[in-house]
């Protein structure tokens, strides 16, 4: 549900090519750090940046900072739905 839902949001680019418990992505018109702050204010935990491969992502692949979301043992379907709805709303409002 996570991978499919995120891949259907216009303006998002997923780095993952197949479903995974961890998804890295970026939005075309919103900085990942700003996106992470907005999601955090809504109680959605995520990370932003280049993580442990800064040089490769920034200088080799020439990607902007990324947003990373992960599913955990206690993640529920409603958590995923909240994330997807929030991202759609943010991208619609700020884009």
Short mmCIF file of N, CA, C and O in Angstrom, two decimals:
data_model
loop_
_atom_site.label_atom_id
_atom_site.label_comp_id
_atom_site.label_asym_id
_atom_site.label_seq_id
_atom_site.Cartn_x
_atom_site.Cartn_y
_atom_site.Cartn_z
N UNK A 1 0.83 -1.19 0.00
CA UNK A 1 0.00 0.00 0.00
C UNK A 1 0.87 1.25 0.00
O UNK A 1 0.57 2.20 -0.70
N UNK A 2 1.96 1.25 0.79
CA UNK A 2 2.83 2.42 0.88
C UNK A 2 3.43 2.76 -0.48
O UNK A 2 3.30 3.89 -0.96
N UNK A 3 4.07 1.81 -1.12
CA UNK A 3 4.75 2.06 -2.39
C UNK A 3 3.77 2.50 -3.46
O UNK A 3 3.99 3.49 -4.15
N UNK A 4 2.68 1.78 -3.59
CA UNK A 4 1.69 2.12 -4.62
C UNK A 4 1.08 3.49 -4.36
O UNK A 4 0.95 4.31 -5.27
N UNK A 5 0.71 3.76 -3.11
CA UNK A 5 0.11 5.04 -2.77
C UNK A 5 1.03 6.22 -3.04
O UNK A 5 0.62 7.23 -3.60
N UNK A 6 2.31 6.07 -2.67
CA UNK A 6 3.26 7.15 -2.90
C UNK A 6 3.56 7.32 -4.39
O UNK A 6 3.70 8.44 -4.88
N UNK A 7 3.63 6.22 -5.12
CA UNK A 7 3.96 6.30 -6.54
C UNK A 7 2.84 6.94 -7.35
O UNK A 7 3.08 7.40 -8.47
N UNK A 8 1.65 7.00 -6.81
CA UNK A 8 0.51 7.59 -7.51
C UNK A 8 0.35 9.09 -7.24
O UNK A 8 -0.52 9.73 -7.83
N UNK A 9 1.20 9.66 -6.39
CA UNK A 9 1.09 11.08 -6.07
C UNK A 9 1.87 11.90 -7.10
O UNK A 9 3.08 11.74 -7.22
N UNK A 10 1.19 12.76 -7.85
CA UNK A 10 1.89 13.60 -8.83
C UNK A 10 2.89 14.52 -8.13
O UNK A 10 2.61 15.05 -7.06
N UNK A 11 4.05 14.68 -8.73
CA UNK A 11 5.07 15.56 -8.18
C UNK A 11 6.06 14.87 -7.27
O UNK A 11 7.02 15.50 -6.82
N UNK A 12 5.85 13.60 -6.96
CA UNK A 12 6.80 12.83 -6.16
C UNK A 12 7.60 11.91 -7.06
O UNK A 12 7.06 11.31 -7.98
N UNK A 13 8.88 11.78 -6.76
CA UNK A 13 9.74 10.83 -7.45
C UNK A 13 10.27 9.85 -6.42
O UNK A 13 10.92 10.27 -5.45
N UNK A 14 9.99 8.57 -6.59
CA UNK A 14 10.47 7.54 -5.69
C UNK A 14 11.77 6.97 -6.22
O UNK A 14 11.90 6.70 -7.41
N UNK A 15 12.75 6.79 -5.34
CA UNK A 15 13.99 6.17 -5.74
C UNK A 15 13.84 4.65 -5.80
O UNK A 15 14.52 4.01 -6.59
N UNK A 16 12.97 4.11 -4.99
CA UNK A 16 12.71 2.67 -4.99
C UNK A 16 12.08 2.26 -6.31
O UNK A 16 11.21 2.95 -6.83
N UNK A 17 12.48 1.13 -6.81
CA UNK A 17 11.89 0.58 -8.04
C UNK A 17 10.86 -0.50 -7.74
O UNK A 17 10.13 -0.93 -8.62
N UNK A 18 10.83 -0.94 -6.48
CA UNK A 18 9.86 -1.96 -6.07
C UNK A 18 9.47 -1.70 -4.61
O UNK A 18 10.16 -0.97 -3.90
N UNK A 19 8.36 -2.28 -4.16
CA UNK A 19 7.91 -2.07 -2.79
C UNK A 19 8.97 -2.45 -1.77
O UNK A 19 9.71 -3.42 -1.95
N UNK A 20 9.03 -1.68 -0.70
CA UNK A 20 9.98 -1.90 0.38
C UNK A 20 9.41 -1.30 1.66
O UNK A 20 8.53 -0.45 1.60
N UNK A 21 9.94 -1.71 2.80
CA UNK A 21 9.51 -1.13 4.08
C UNK A 21 10.08 0.27 4.27
O UNK A 21 9.62 1.01 5.13
N UNK A 22 11.09 0.62 3.49
CA UNK A 22 11.68 1.95 3.54
C UNK A 22 11.64 2.53 2.13
O UNK A 22 12.09 1.90 1.19
N UNK A 23 11.10 3.75 2.03
CA UNK A 23 10.97 4.38 0.72
C UNK A 23 11.65 5.75 0.76
O UNK A 23 11.39 6.55 1.66
N UNK A 24 12.52 5.99 -0.20
CA UNK A 24 13.19 7.29 -0.34
C UNK A 24 12.59 8.00 -1.55
O UNK A 24 12.38 7.39 -2.59
N UNK A 25 12.34 9.30 -1.39
CA UNK A 25 11.67 10.05 -2.44
C UNK A 25 12.02 11.52 -2.35
O UNK A 25 12.63 11.96 -1.38
N UNK A 26 11.63 12.25 -3.37
CA UNK A 26 11.72 13.71 -3.31
C UNK A 26 10.55 14.30 -4.07
O UNK A 26 9.97 13.67 -4.95
N UNK A 27 10.21 15.52 -3.69
CA UNK A 27 9.14 16.26 -4.36
C UNK A 27 9.79 17.26 -5.30
O UNK A 27 10.82 17.86 -4.98
N UNK A 28 9.18 17.44 -6.44
CA UNK A 28 9.75 18.33 -7.46
C UNK A 28 9.82 19.78 -7.00
O UNK A 28 10.76 20.49 -7.32
N UNK A 29 8.82 20.24 -6.26
CA UNK A 29 8.72 21.67 -5.95
C UNK A 29 8.86 22.03 -4.48
O UNK A 29 8.68 23.19 -4.12
N UNK A 30 9.18 21.05 -3.62
CA UNK A 30 9.28 21.32 -2.19
C UNK A 30 10.53 20.64 -1.65
O UNK A 30 10.76 19.46 -1.87
N UNK A 31 11.35 21.40 -0.93
CA UNK A 31 12.55 20.86 -0.33
C UNK A 31 12.20 19.76 0.67
O UNK A 31 11.22 19.88 1.43
N UNK A 32 12.96 18.69 0.66
CA UNK A 32 12.68 17.55 1.53
C UNK A 32 12.72 17.92 3.01
O UNK A 32 11.97 17.37 3.81
N UNK A 33 13.60 18.86 3.38
CA UNK A 33 13.68 19.28 4.79
C UNK A 33 12.39 19.99 5.20
O UNK A 33 11.86 19.74 6.29
N UNK A 34 11.88 20.84 4.33
CA UNK A 34 10.62 21.54 4.61
C UNK A 34 9.47 20.53 4.69
O UNK A 34 8.63 20.60 5.57
N UNK A 35 9.47 19.60 3.78
CA UNK A 35 8.43 18.57 3.76
C UNK A 35 8.47 17.74 5.05
O UNK A 35 7.43 17.46 5.64
N UNK A 36 9.67 17.39 5.50
CA UNK A 36 9.81 16.62 6.74
C UNK A 36 9.30 17.40 7.94
O UNK A 36 8.66 16.84 8.84
N UNK A 37 9.58 18.71 7.96
CA UNK A 37 9.08 19.54 9.07
C UNK A 37 7.56 19.59 9.11
O UNK A 37 6.95 19.47 10.17
N UNK A 38 6.96 19.77 7.95
CA UNK A 38 5.50 19.83 7.88
C UNK A 38 4.89 18.50 8.30
O UNK A 38 3.93 18.46 9.08
N UNK A 39 5.44 17.39 7.81
CA UNK A 39 4.93 16.08 8.20
C UNK A 39 5.12 15.84 9.69
O UNK A 39 4.24 15.29 10.36
N UNK A 40 6.27 16.26 10.21
CA UNK A 40 6.53 16.10 11.65
C UNK A 40 5.52 16.86 12.50
O UNK A 40 5.10 16.37 13.55
N UNK A 41 5.13 18.04 12.04
CA UNK A 41 4.12 18.81 12.77
C UNK A 41 2.77 18.10 12.78
O UNK A 41 1.94 18.36 13.64
N UNK A 42 2.57 17.19 11.84
CA UNK A 42 1.33 16.42 11.78
C UNK A 42 1.48 15.07 12.48
O UNK A 42 0.60 14.22 12.39
N UNK A 43 2.61 14.87 13.15
CA UNK A 43 2.82 13.62 13.88
C UNK A 43 3.31 12.48 13.02
O UNK A 43 3.26 11.32 13.43
N UNK A 44 3.79 12.78 11.82
CA UNK A 44 4.29 11.75 10.91
C UNK A 44 5.82 11.77 10.96
O UNK A 44 6.44 12.77 10.61
N UNK A 45 6.40 10.69 11.41
CA UNK A 45 7.84 10.61 11.56
C UNK A 45 8.49 10.24 10.23
O UNK A 45 8.07 9.30 9.56
N UNK A 46 9.52 11.00 9.85
CA UNK A 46 10.26 10.74 8.63
C UNK A 46 11.64 11.37 8.78
O UNK A 46 11.91 12.07 9.75
N UNK A 47 12.50 11.13 7.81
CA UNK A 47 13.85 11.70 7.82
C UNK A 47 14.06 12.45 6.51
O UNK A 47 13.47 12.11 5.50
N UNK A 48 14.94 13.43 6.55
CA UNK A 48 15.29 14.13 5.32
C UNK A 48 16.79 14.29 5.23
O UNK A 48 17.49 14.29 6.25
N UNK A 49 17.28 14.38 4.01
CA UNK A 49 18.71 14.60 3.80
C UNK A 49 19.27 13.61 2.80
O UNK A 49 18.57 13.09 1.94
N UNK A 50 20.57 13.35 2.94
CA UNK A 50 21.26 12.41 2.05
C UNK A 50 21.64 11.13 2.78
O UNK A 50 22.27 10.25 2.21
N UNK A 51 21.35 11.06 4.07
CA UNK A 51 21.56 9.87 4.88
C UNK A 51 23.03 9.46 4.87
O UNK A 51 23.89 10.31 5.03
N UNK A 52 23.33 8.23 4.65
CA UNK A 52 24.72 7.78 4.80
C UNK A 52 25.49 7.74 3.48
O UNK A 52 26.60 7.22 3.42
N UNK A 53 24.92 8.30 2.42
CA UNK A 53 25.64 8.28 1.14
C UNK A 53 25.56 9.66 0.48
O UNK A 53 25.19 9.80 -0.68
N UNK A 54 25.93 10.68 1.25
CA UNK A 54 25.83 12.06 0.84
C UNK A 54 26.52 12.33 -0.49
O UNK A 54 25.91 12.87 -1.42
N UNK A 55 27.78 11.99 -0.61
CA UNK A 55 28.53 12.29 -1.82
C UNK A 55 27.89 11.63 -3.05
O UNK A 55 27.70 12.27 -4.08
N UNK A 56 27.54 10.36 -2.93
CA UNK A 56 26.98 9.62 -4.06
C UNK A 56 25.65 10.22 -4.51
O UNK A 56 25.44 10.45 -5.71
N UNK A 57 24.75 10.48 -3.58
CA UNK A 57 23.43 11.00 -3.95
C UNK A 57 23.50 12.42 -4.50
O UNK A 57 22.86 12.74 -5.50
N UNK A 58 24.30 13.26 -3.85
CA UNK A 58 24.35 14.67 -4.25
C UNK A 58 25.24 14.91 -5.47
O UNK A 58 24.84 15.61 -6.40
N UNK A 59 26.42 14.32 -5.48
CA UNK A 59 27.39 14.66 -6.52
C UNK A 59 27.42 13.70 -7.70
O UNK A 59 27.69 14.11 -8.82
N UNK A 60 27.13 12.44 -7.46
CA UNK A 60 27.15 11.47 -8.55
C UNK A 60 25.78 11.40 -9.22
O UNK A 60 25.66 11.59 -10.43
N UNK A 61 24.73 11.15 -8.42
CA UNK A 61 23.38 11.07 -8.99
C UNK A 61 22.73 12.45 -9.16
O UNK A 61 21.72 12.57 -9.84
N UNK A 62 23.32 13.46 -8.52
CA UNK A 62 22.83 14.85 -8.61
C UNK A 62 21.37 14.99 -8.18
O UNK A 62 20.56 15.66 -8.83
N UNK A 63 21.04 14.32 -7.06
CA UNK A 63 19.69 14.37 -6.52
C UNK A 63 19.57 15.47 -5.47
O UNK A 63 20.55 15.83 -4.82
N UNK A 64 18.37 16.00 -5.30
CA UNK A 64 18.14 16.94 -4.20
C UNK A 64 18.08 16.15 -2.89
O UNK A 64 18.05 14.91 -2.91
N UNK A 65 18.04 16.83 -1.75
CA UNK A 65 17.85 16.10 -0.49
C UNK A 65 16.59 15.23 -0.57
O UNK A 65 15.61 15.60 -1.23
N UNK A 66 16.62 14.10 0.08
CA UNK A 66 15.54 13.13 0.01
C UNK A 66 14.70 13.11 1.27
O UNK A 66 15.16 13.51 2.34
N UNK A 67 13.50 12.60 1.13
CA UNK A 67 12.62 12.30 2.25
C UNK A 67 12.56 10.79 2.34
O UNK A 67 12.44 10.11 1.32
N UNK A 68 12.71 10.25 3.55
CA UNK A 68 12.65 8.80 3.72
C UNK A 68 11.59 8.46 4.76
O UNK A 68 11.56 9.04 5.84
N UNK A 69 10.70 7.56 4.39
CA UNK A 69 9.68 7.05 5.30
C UNK A 69 9.89 5.54 5.45
O UNK A 69 10.29 4.87 4.51
N UNK A 70 9.62 5.05 6.65
CA UNK A 70 9.83 3.64 6.93
C UNK A 70 8.64 3.07 7.67
O UNK A 70 8.02 3.74 8.49
N UNK A 71 8.35 1.82 7.37
CA UNK A 71 7.33 1.09 8.10
C UNK A 71 8.01 0.31 9.22
O UNK A 71 9.11 -0.21 9.04
N UNK A 72 7.36 0.24 10.35
CA UNK A 72 7.88 -0.51 11.48
C UNK A 72 6.89 -1.57 11.93
O UNK A 72 5.81 -1.73 11.34
N UNK A 73 7.26 -2.25 12.96
CA UNK A 73 6.43 -3.33 13.50
C UNK A 73 5.04 -2.83 13.87
O UNK A 73 4.05 -3.53 13.69
N UNK A 74 4.97 -1.62 14.38
CA UNK A 74 3.69 -1.10 14.87
C UNK A 74 2.96 -0.22 13.86
O UNK A 74 1.93 0.37 14.19
N UNK A 75 3.47 -0.10 12.65
CA UNK A 75 2.79 0.70 11.62
C UNK A 75 1.47 0.04 11.23
O UNK A 75 1.42 -1.18 11.07
N UNK A 76 0.45 0.87 11.10
CA UNK A 76 -0.87 0.37 10.72
C UNK A 76 -1.23 0.91 9.35
O UNK A 76 -0.64 1.89 8.88
N UNK A 77 -2.19 0.30 8.73
CA UNK A 77 -2.67 0.76 7.43
C UNK A 77 -3.15 2.21 7.53
O UNK A 77 -2.92 3.00 6.62
N UNK A 78 -3.77 2.55 8.63
CA UNK A 78 -4.25 3.92 8.80
C UNK A 78 -3.09 4.92 8.85
O UNK A 78 -3.22 6.06 8.41
N UNK A 79 -1.92 4.50 9.36
CA UNK A 79 -0.74 5.36 9.36
C UNK A 79 -0.29 5.65 7.93
O UNK A 79 0.06 6.78 7.59
N UNK A 80 -0.31 4.63 7.10
CA UNK A 80 0.09 4.78 5.70
C UNK A 80 -0.90 5.69 4.98
O UNK A 80 -0.50 6.58 4.22
N UNK A 81 -2.17 5.48 5.22
CA UNK A 81 -3.19 6.30 4.58
C UNK A 81 -3.06 7.77 5.00
O UNK A 81 -3.23 8.68 4.18
N UNK A 82 -2.74 8.00 6.27
CA UNK A 82 -2.55 9.36 6.77
C UNK A 82 -1.36 10.01 6.08
O UNK A 82 -1.43 11.18 5.67
N UNK A 83 -0.26 9.29 5.93
CA UNK A 83 0.91 9.81 5.24
C UNK A 83 0.57 10.19 3.80
O UNK A 83 0.89 11.29 3.34
N UNK A 84 -0.08 9.30 3.09
CA UNK A 84 -0.41 9.55 1.69
C UNK A 84 -1.34 10.75 1.55
O UNK A 84 -1.12 11.63 0.71
N UNK A 85 -2.36 10.82 2.38
CA UNK A 85 -3.29 11.95 2.35
C UNK A 85 -2.56 13.25 2.67
O UNK A 85 -2.77 14.27 2.00
N UNK A 86 -1.71 13.22 3.68
CA UNK A 86 -0.97 14.43 4.07
C UNK A 86 -0.06 14.90 2.95
O UNK A 86 0.00 16.09 2.65
N UNK A 87 0.67 13.98 2.33
CA UNK A 87 1.55 14.36 1.23
C UNK A 87 0.77 14.94 0.06
O UNK A 87 1.19 15.95 -0.52
N UNK A 88 -0.35 14.35 -0.26
CA UNK A 88 -1.19 14.90 -1.35
C UNK A 88 -1.62 16.32 -1.02
O UNK A 88 -1.55 17.22 -1.86
N UNK A 89 -2.06 16.53 0.21
CA UNK A 89 -2.52 17.86 0.64
C UNK A 89 -1.39 18.88 0.61
O UNK A 89 -1.57 20.01 0.15
N UNK A 90 -0.23 18.50 1.11
CA UNK A 90 0.92 19.41 1.15
C UNK A 90 1.34 19.79 -0.27
O UNK A 90 1.54 20.96 -0.58
N UNK A 91 1.45 18.79 -1.14
CA UNK A 91 1.89 19.07 -2.50
C UNK A 91 0.87 19.91 -3.26
O UNK A 91 1.24 20.76 -4.08
N UNK A 92 -0.39 19.71 -2.99
CA UNK A 92 -1.44 20.50 -3.64
C UNK A 92 -1.41 21.95 -3.13
O UNK A 92 -1.54 22.89 -3.91
N UNK A 93 -1.20 22.11 -1.85
CA UNK A 93 -1.21 23.43 -1.24
C UNK A 93 0.03 24.25 -1.57
O UNK A 93 -0.07 25.43 -1.90
N UNK A 94 1.20 23.62 -1.52
CA UNK A 94 2.45 24.36 -1.69
C UNK A 94 2.98 24.39 -3.11
O UNK A 94 3.86 25.17 -3.43
N UNK A 95 2.47 23.53 -3.97
CA UNK A 95 3.00 23.47 -5.34
C UNK A 95 2.34 24.49 -6.25
O UNK A 95 1.38 25.08 -6.00
#
